[in-house]
Coordinates of C-alpha atoms and ligand atoms in Angstrom, one line a residue:
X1 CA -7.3 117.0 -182.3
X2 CA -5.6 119.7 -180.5
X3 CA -7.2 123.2 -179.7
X4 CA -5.5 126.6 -179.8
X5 CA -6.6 129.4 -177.5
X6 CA -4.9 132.9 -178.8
X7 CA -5.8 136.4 -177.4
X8 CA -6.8 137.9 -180.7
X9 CA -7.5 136.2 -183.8
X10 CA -7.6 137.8 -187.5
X11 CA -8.1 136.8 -190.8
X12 CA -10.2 137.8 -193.7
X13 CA -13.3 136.1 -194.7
X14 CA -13.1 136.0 -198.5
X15 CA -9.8 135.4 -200.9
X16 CA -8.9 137.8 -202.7
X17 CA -10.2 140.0 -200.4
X18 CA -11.0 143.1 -202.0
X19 CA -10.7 147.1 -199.9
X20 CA -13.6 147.9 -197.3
X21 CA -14.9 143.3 -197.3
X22 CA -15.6 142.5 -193.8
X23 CA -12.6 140.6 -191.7
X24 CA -12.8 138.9 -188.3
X25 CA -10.8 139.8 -185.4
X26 CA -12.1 137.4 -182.4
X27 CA -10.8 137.8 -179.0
X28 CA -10.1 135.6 -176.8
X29 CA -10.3 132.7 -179.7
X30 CA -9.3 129.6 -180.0
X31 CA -9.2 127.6 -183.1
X32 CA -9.7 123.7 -183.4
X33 CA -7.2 121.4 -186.0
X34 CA -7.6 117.6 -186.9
X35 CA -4.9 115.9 -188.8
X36 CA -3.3 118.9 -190.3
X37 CA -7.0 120.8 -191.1
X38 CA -8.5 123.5 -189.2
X39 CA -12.0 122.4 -188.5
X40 CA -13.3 125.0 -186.1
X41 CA -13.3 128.8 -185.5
X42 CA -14.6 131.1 -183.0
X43 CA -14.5 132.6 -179.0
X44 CA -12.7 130.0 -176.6
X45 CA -16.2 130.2 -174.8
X46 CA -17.7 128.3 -177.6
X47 CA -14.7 125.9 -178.9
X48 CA -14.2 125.5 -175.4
X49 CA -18.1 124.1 -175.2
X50 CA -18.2 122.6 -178.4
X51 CA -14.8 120.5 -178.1
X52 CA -14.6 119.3 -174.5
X53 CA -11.8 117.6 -174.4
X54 CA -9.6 118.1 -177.1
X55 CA -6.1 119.2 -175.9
X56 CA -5.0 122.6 -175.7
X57 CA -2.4 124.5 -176.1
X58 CA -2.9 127.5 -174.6
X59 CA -1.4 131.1 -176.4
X60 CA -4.0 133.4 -174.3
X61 CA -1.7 136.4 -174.6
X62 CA -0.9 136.2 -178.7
X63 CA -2.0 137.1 -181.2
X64 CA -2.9 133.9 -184.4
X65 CA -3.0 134.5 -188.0
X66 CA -3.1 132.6 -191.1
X67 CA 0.4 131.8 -192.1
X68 CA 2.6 134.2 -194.6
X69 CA 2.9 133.5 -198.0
X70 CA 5.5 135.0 -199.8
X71 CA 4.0 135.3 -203.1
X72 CA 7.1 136.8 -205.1
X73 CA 11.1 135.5 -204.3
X74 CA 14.3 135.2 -206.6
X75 CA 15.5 132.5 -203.7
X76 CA 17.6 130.3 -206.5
X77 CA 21.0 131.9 -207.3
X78 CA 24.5 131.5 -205.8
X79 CA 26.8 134.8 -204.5
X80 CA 25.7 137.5 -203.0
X81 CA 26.7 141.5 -204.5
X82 CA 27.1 143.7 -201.1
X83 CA 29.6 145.6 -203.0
X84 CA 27.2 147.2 -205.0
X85 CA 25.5 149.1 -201.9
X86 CA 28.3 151.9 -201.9
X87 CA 27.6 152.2 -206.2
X88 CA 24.1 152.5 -205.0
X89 CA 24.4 155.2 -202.5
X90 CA 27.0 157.2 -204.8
X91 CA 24.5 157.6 -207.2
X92 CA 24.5 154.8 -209.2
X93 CA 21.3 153.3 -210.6
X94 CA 19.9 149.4 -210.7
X95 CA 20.0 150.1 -214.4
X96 CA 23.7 151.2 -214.7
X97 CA 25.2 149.0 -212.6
X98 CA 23.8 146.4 -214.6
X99 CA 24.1 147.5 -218.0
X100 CA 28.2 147.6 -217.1
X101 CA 28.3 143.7 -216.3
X102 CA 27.0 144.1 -212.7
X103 CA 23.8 143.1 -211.4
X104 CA 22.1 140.1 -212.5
X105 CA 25.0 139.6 -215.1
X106 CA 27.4 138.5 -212.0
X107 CA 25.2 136.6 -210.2
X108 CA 24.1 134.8 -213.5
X109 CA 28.2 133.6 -213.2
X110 CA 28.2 132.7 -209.6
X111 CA 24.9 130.6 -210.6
X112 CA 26.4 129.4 -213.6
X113 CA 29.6 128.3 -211.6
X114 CA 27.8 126.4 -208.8
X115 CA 26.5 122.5 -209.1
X116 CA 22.8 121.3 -208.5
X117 CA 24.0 120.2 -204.7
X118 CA 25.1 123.3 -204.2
X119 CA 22.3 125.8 -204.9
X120 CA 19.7 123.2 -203.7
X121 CA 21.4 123.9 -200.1
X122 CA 21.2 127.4 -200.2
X123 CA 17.5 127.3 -201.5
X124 CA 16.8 124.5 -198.7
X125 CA 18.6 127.1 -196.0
X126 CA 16.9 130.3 -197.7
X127 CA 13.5 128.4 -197.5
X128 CA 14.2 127.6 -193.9
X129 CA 15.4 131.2 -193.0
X130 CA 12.0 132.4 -194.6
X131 CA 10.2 129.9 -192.2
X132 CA 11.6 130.8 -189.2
X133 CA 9.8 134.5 -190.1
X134 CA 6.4 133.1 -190.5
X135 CA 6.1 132.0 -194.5
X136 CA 4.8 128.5 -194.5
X137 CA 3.8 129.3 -198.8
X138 CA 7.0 130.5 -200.8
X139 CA 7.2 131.3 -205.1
X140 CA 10.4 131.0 -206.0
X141 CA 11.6 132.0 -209.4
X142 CA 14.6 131.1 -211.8
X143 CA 15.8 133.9 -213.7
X144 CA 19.7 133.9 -213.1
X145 CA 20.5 131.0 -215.9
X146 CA 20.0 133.3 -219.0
X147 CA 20.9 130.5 -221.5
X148 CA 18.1 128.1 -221.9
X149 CA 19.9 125.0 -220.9
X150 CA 20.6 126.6 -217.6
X151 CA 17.0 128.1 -217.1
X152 CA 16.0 124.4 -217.6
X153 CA 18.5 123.5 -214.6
X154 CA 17.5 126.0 -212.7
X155 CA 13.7 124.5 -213.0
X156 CA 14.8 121.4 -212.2
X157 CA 16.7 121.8 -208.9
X158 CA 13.2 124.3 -208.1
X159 CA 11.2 121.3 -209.0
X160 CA 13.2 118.8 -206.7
X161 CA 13.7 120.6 -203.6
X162 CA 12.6 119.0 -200.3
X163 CA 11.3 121.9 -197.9
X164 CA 9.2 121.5 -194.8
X165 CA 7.0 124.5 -196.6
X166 CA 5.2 124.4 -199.4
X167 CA 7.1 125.9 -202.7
X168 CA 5.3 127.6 -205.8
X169 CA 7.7 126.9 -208.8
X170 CA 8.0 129.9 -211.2
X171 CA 10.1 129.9 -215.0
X172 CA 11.2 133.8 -215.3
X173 CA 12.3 135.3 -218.5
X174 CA 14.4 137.7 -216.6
X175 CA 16.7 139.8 -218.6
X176 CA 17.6 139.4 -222.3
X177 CA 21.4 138.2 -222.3
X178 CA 24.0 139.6 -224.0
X179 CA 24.6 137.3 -226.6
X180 CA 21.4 139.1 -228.0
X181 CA 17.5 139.5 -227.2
X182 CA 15.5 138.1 -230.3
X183 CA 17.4 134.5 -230.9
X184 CA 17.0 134.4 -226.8
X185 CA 13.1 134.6 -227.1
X186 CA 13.3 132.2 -229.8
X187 CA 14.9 130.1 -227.5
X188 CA 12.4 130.8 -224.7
X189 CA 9.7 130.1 -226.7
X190 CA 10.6 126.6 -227.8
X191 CA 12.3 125.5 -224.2
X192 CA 8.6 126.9 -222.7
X193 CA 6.8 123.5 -222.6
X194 CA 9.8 121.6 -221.1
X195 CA 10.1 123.9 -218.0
X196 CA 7.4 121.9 -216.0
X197 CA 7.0 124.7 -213.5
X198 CA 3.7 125.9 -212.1
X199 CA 4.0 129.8 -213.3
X200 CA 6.0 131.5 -216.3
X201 CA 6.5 134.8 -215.0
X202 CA 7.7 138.0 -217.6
X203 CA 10.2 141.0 -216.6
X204 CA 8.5 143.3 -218.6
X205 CA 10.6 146.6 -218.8
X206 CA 13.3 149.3 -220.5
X207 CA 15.7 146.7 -218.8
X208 CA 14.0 143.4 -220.0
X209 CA 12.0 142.3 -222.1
X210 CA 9.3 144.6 -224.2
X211 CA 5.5 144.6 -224.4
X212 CA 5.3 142.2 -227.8
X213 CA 7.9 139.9 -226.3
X214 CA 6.3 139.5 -223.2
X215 CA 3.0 138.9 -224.6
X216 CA 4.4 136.8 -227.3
X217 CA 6.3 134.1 -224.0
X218 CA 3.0 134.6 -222.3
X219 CA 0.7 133.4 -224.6
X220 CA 2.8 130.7 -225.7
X221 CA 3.1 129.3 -221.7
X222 CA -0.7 129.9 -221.3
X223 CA -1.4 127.7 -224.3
X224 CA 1.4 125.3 -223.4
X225 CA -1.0 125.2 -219.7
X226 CA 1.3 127.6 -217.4
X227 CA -0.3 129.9 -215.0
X228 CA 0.8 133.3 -215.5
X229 CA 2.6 135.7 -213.5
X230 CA 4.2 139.6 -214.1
X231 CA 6.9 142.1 -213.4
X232 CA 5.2 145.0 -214.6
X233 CA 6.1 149.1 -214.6
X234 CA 9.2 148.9 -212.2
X235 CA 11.6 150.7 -213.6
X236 CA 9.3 152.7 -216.0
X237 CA 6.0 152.1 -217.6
X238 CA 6.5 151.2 -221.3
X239 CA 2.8 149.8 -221.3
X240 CA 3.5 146.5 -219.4
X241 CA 0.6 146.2 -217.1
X242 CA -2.0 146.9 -220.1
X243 CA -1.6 143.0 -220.6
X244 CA -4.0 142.3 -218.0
X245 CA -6.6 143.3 -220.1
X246 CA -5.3 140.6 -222.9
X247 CA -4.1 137.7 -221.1
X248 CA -5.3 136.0 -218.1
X249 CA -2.3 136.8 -215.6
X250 CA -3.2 135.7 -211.8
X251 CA -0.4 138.5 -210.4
X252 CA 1.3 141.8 -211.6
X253 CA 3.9 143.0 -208.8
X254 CA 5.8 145.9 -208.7
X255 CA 3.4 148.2 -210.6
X256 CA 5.7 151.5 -209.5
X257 CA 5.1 153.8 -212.6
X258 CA 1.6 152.5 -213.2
X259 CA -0.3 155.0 -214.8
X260 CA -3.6 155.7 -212.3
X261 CA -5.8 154.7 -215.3
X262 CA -4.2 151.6 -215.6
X263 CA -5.5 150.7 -212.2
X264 CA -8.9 150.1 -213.6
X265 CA -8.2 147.9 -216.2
X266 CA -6.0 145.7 -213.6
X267 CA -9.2 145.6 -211.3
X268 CA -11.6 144.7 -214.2
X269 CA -9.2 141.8 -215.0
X270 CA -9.2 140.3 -211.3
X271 CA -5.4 140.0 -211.5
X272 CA -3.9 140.8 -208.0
X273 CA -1.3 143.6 -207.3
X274 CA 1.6 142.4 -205.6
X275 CA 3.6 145.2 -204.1
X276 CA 6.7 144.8 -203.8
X277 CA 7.8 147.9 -200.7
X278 CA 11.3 146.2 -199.3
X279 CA 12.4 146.6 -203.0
X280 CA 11.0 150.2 -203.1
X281 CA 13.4 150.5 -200.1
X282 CA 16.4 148.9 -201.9
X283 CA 15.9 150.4 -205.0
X284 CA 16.2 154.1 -203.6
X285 CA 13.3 155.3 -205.1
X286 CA 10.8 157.8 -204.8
X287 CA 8.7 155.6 -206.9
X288 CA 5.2 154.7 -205.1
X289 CA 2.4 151.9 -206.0
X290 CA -0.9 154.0 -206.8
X291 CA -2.4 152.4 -203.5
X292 CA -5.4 154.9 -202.8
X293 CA -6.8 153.9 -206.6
X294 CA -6.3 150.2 -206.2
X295 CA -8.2 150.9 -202.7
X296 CA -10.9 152.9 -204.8
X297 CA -11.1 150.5 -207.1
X298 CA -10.8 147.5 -204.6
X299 CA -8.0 146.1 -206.5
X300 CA -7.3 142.8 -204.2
X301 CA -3.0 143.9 -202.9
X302 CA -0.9 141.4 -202.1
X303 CA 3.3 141.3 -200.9
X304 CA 5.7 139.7 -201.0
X305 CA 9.5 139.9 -200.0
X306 CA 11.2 140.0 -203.8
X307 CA 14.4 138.6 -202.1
X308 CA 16.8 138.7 -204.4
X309 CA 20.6 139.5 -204.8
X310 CA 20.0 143.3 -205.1
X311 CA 16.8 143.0 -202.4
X312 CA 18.0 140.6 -199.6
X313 CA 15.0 140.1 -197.4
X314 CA 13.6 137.0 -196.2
X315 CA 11.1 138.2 -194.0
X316 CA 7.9 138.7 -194.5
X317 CA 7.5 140.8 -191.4
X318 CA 9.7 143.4 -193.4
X319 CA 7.5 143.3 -196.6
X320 CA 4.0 143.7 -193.7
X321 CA 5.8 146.4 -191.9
X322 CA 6.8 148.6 -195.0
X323 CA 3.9 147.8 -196.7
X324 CA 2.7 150.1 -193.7
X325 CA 5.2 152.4 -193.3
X326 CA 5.9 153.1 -196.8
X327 CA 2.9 152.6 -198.8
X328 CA 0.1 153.3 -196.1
X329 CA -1.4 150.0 -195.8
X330 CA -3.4 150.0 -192.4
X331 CA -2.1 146.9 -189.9
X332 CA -5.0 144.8 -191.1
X333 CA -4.6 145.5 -195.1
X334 CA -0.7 144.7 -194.8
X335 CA -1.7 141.3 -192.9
X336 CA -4.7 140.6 -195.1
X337 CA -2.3 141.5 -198.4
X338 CA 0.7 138.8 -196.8
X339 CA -2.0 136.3 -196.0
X340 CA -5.4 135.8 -197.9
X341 CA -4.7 138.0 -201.3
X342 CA -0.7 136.3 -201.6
X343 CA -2.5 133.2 -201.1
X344 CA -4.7 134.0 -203.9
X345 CA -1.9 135.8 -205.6
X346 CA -0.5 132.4 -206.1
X347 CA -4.7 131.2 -206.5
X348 CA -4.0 128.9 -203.8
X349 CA -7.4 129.3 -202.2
X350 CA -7.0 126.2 -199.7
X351 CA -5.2 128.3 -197.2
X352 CA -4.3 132.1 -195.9
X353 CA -7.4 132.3 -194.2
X354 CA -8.8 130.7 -190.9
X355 CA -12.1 129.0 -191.5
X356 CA -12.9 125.3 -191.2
X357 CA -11.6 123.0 -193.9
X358 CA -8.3 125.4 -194.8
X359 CA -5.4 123.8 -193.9
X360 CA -4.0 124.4 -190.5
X361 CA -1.1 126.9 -191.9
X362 CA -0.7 129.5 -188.7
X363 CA 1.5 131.7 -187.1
X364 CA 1.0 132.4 -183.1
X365 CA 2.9 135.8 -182.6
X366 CA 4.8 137.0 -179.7
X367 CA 2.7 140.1 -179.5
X368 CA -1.1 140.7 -178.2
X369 CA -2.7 142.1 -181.3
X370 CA -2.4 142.6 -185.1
X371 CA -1.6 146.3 -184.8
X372 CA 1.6 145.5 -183.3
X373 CA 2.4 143.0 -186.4
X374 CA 3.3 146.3 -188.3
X375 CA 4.2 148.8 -185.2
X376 CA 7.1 147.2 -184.2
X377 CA 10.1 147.2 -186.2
X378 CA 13.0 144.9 -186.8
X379 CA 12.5 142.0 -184.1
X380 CA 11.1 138.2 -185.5
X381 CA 7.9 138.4 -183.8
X382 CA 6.6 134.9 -184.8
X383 CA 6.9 132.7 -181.8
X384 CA 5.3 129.6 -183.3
X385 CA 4.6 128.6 -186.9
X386 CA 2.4 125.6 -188.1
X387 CA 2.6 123.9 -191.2
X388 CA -0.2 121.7 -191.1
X389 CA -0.7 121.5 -187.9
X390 CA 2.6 120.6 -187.3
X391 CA 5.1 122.7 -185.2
X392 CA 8.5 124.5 -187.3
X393 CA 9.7 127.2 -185.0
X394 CA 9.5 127.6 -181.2
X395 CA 10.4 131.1 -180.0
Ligands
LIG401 ZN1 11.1 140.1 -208.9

């Protein structure tokens, strides 16, 4: 039993946590884990009293938080495509690039190109990198196979990776390839039940796949037992995020074009909004999340990194201090949205929150309090992270 004393502890209370609920921020804390599970909360005065002679590791001038889950990554591809930066800042768009054989169409051929061994190091050293920021939950997605049989390899090196996190397996129907769309959902649909992932996740867009595609896969991977998970309105809104109200999907990220209206059917559905803001960055647009109606509407927000070949971020700190920055979450909605709601994004509600019987996932931070999670900029802030009690990263 070992007890942690912290200058300021936060958390929320309730997953998802939903605009204006209630959220503790204890100072002087101190919180008390037992093989792996945190079964005590509160001031050091009272742990202190309550738990006299546990050990203690003493972190009286950081700040503790539940660790970061990074609810929404494309970590499983080879190659990297830095040379389309300068396309980008000439002008051209995410679109065009890839509709002339760039993109996702060259990393599919790096991916395609490079064995199991191969790509399970990079996801083991991507995974790691992530860690080192503060994640101790990752999603990651395939998506950069685009014939079935290698969407079905990509699954299967997802499914047998050995990480010192835990990893959310996600099946993406990315892009249609360009052998041709309709024989490719054919495809999809009968390879579905074989892909023995966790989520099936949709790109719904002008680039992807269209509404009645997307709800066709869906409902096929819900009946064949998948959880569900959605790119919706990135590019443009073609009616994507008006599935909520028709299928039971746990996450719609991006959501840049979504209509204001659209906000209320996503908060009568209870799906989460992931937000997406390092990609808003790379994307170069002046494209924005409707954040002040999801905050009417206590829509429960979530982030995530999107780290992928065109977004390359593995740090969650990035996605918490954009999220401010860009999109005008306060410190405390950012850190709630990369904690509790991308915890529930993923409806993993064993963790993401500090409260007894969570598991002891926890990142002690090399600053005093949660404000300065999001004020400063660009340094790795985490000084220790916990996976279940146990110790990854020393600062
Ligand atoms: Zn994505």
């Amino acid at each position: 039993m070992v007890i942690i004393r912290a200058k300021q502890l936060v958390t929320a209370l309730n997953m998802p946590w939903r605009y204006s609920d209630e959220v503790a921020v204890i100072n002087d804390a101190a919180v008390v884990i037992r093989d792996g599970v945190i079964i005590d909360v509160g001031t050091w005065e009272e742990i202190k009293r309550r738990h006299p002679h546990a050990n203690i590791w003493d972190f009286g001038d950081n700040l503790i938080t539940p660790g970061l889950v990074d609810p929404h990554t494309h970590l499983l591809f080879a190659g990297s495509r830095e040379d389309e930066l300068e396309r980008k800042l000439q002008g051209e768009s995410y679109e065009e690039i890839t509709r002339k054989g760039g993109g996702i169409y060259k990393t599919v051929k790096y991916t395609k190109e490079t064995s199991d061994q191969e790509l399970l190091n990079i996801l083991q050293k991507r995974i790691q990198i992530a860690t080192s920021f503060g994640t101790t939950t990752v999603e990651v997605k395939t998506g950069y196979g685009l014939d079935i049989d290698q969407e079905l390899r990509l699954a299967r090196i997802l499914k047998s990776v050995k990480s010192p996190i835990d990893v959310v397996t996600t099946f993406l129907v990315h892009i249609p390839p360009p052998a041709g769309r309709e024989n490719y959902v054919k495809e999809v649909l009968k390879a579905i039940p074989y892909a023995g992932t966790t989520y099936v996740d949709v790109f719904c867009d002008s680039i992807a796949f269209n509404v009645e595609e997307t709800r066709t896969i869906l409902k096929k991977a819900a009946e064949a037992g998948y959880k569900l998970r959605l790119h919706a309105d990135e590019l443009e809104y073609i009616g994507c995020s008006d599935l909520v109200e028709e299928l039971p999907i746990d996450s719609a990220d991006h959501l840049l074009n979504t209509p204001p209206e659209n906000v209320r059917k996503i908060a009568k559905s209870g799906t989460v909004a992931t937000l997406l803001p390092v990609t808003i960055l790379t994307l170069r647009t002046s494209k924005k999340p409707p954040v002040d109606e999801m905050r009417r509407l206590r829509v429960p927000i979530a982030i995530g990194t999107d780290f992928s070949p065109n977004s390359w971020s593995l740090n969650m700190q990035t996605a918490i201090e954009l999220a401010v920055y860009l999109l005008g979450l306060t410190p405390l909605e950012a850190l709630i949205a990369a904690t509790a709601n991308a915890a529930y994004s993923l409806r993993l509600t064993d963790r993401g929150i500090i409260q007894p019987g969570k598991i002891a996932d926890l990142v002690i931070w090399d600053v005093p309090n949660y404000h300065w999670l999001a004020y400063e900029i660009g340094r790795n802030k985490a000084k220790l992270v916990l996976k279940r009690g146990e110790p990854l990263r020393f600062l």
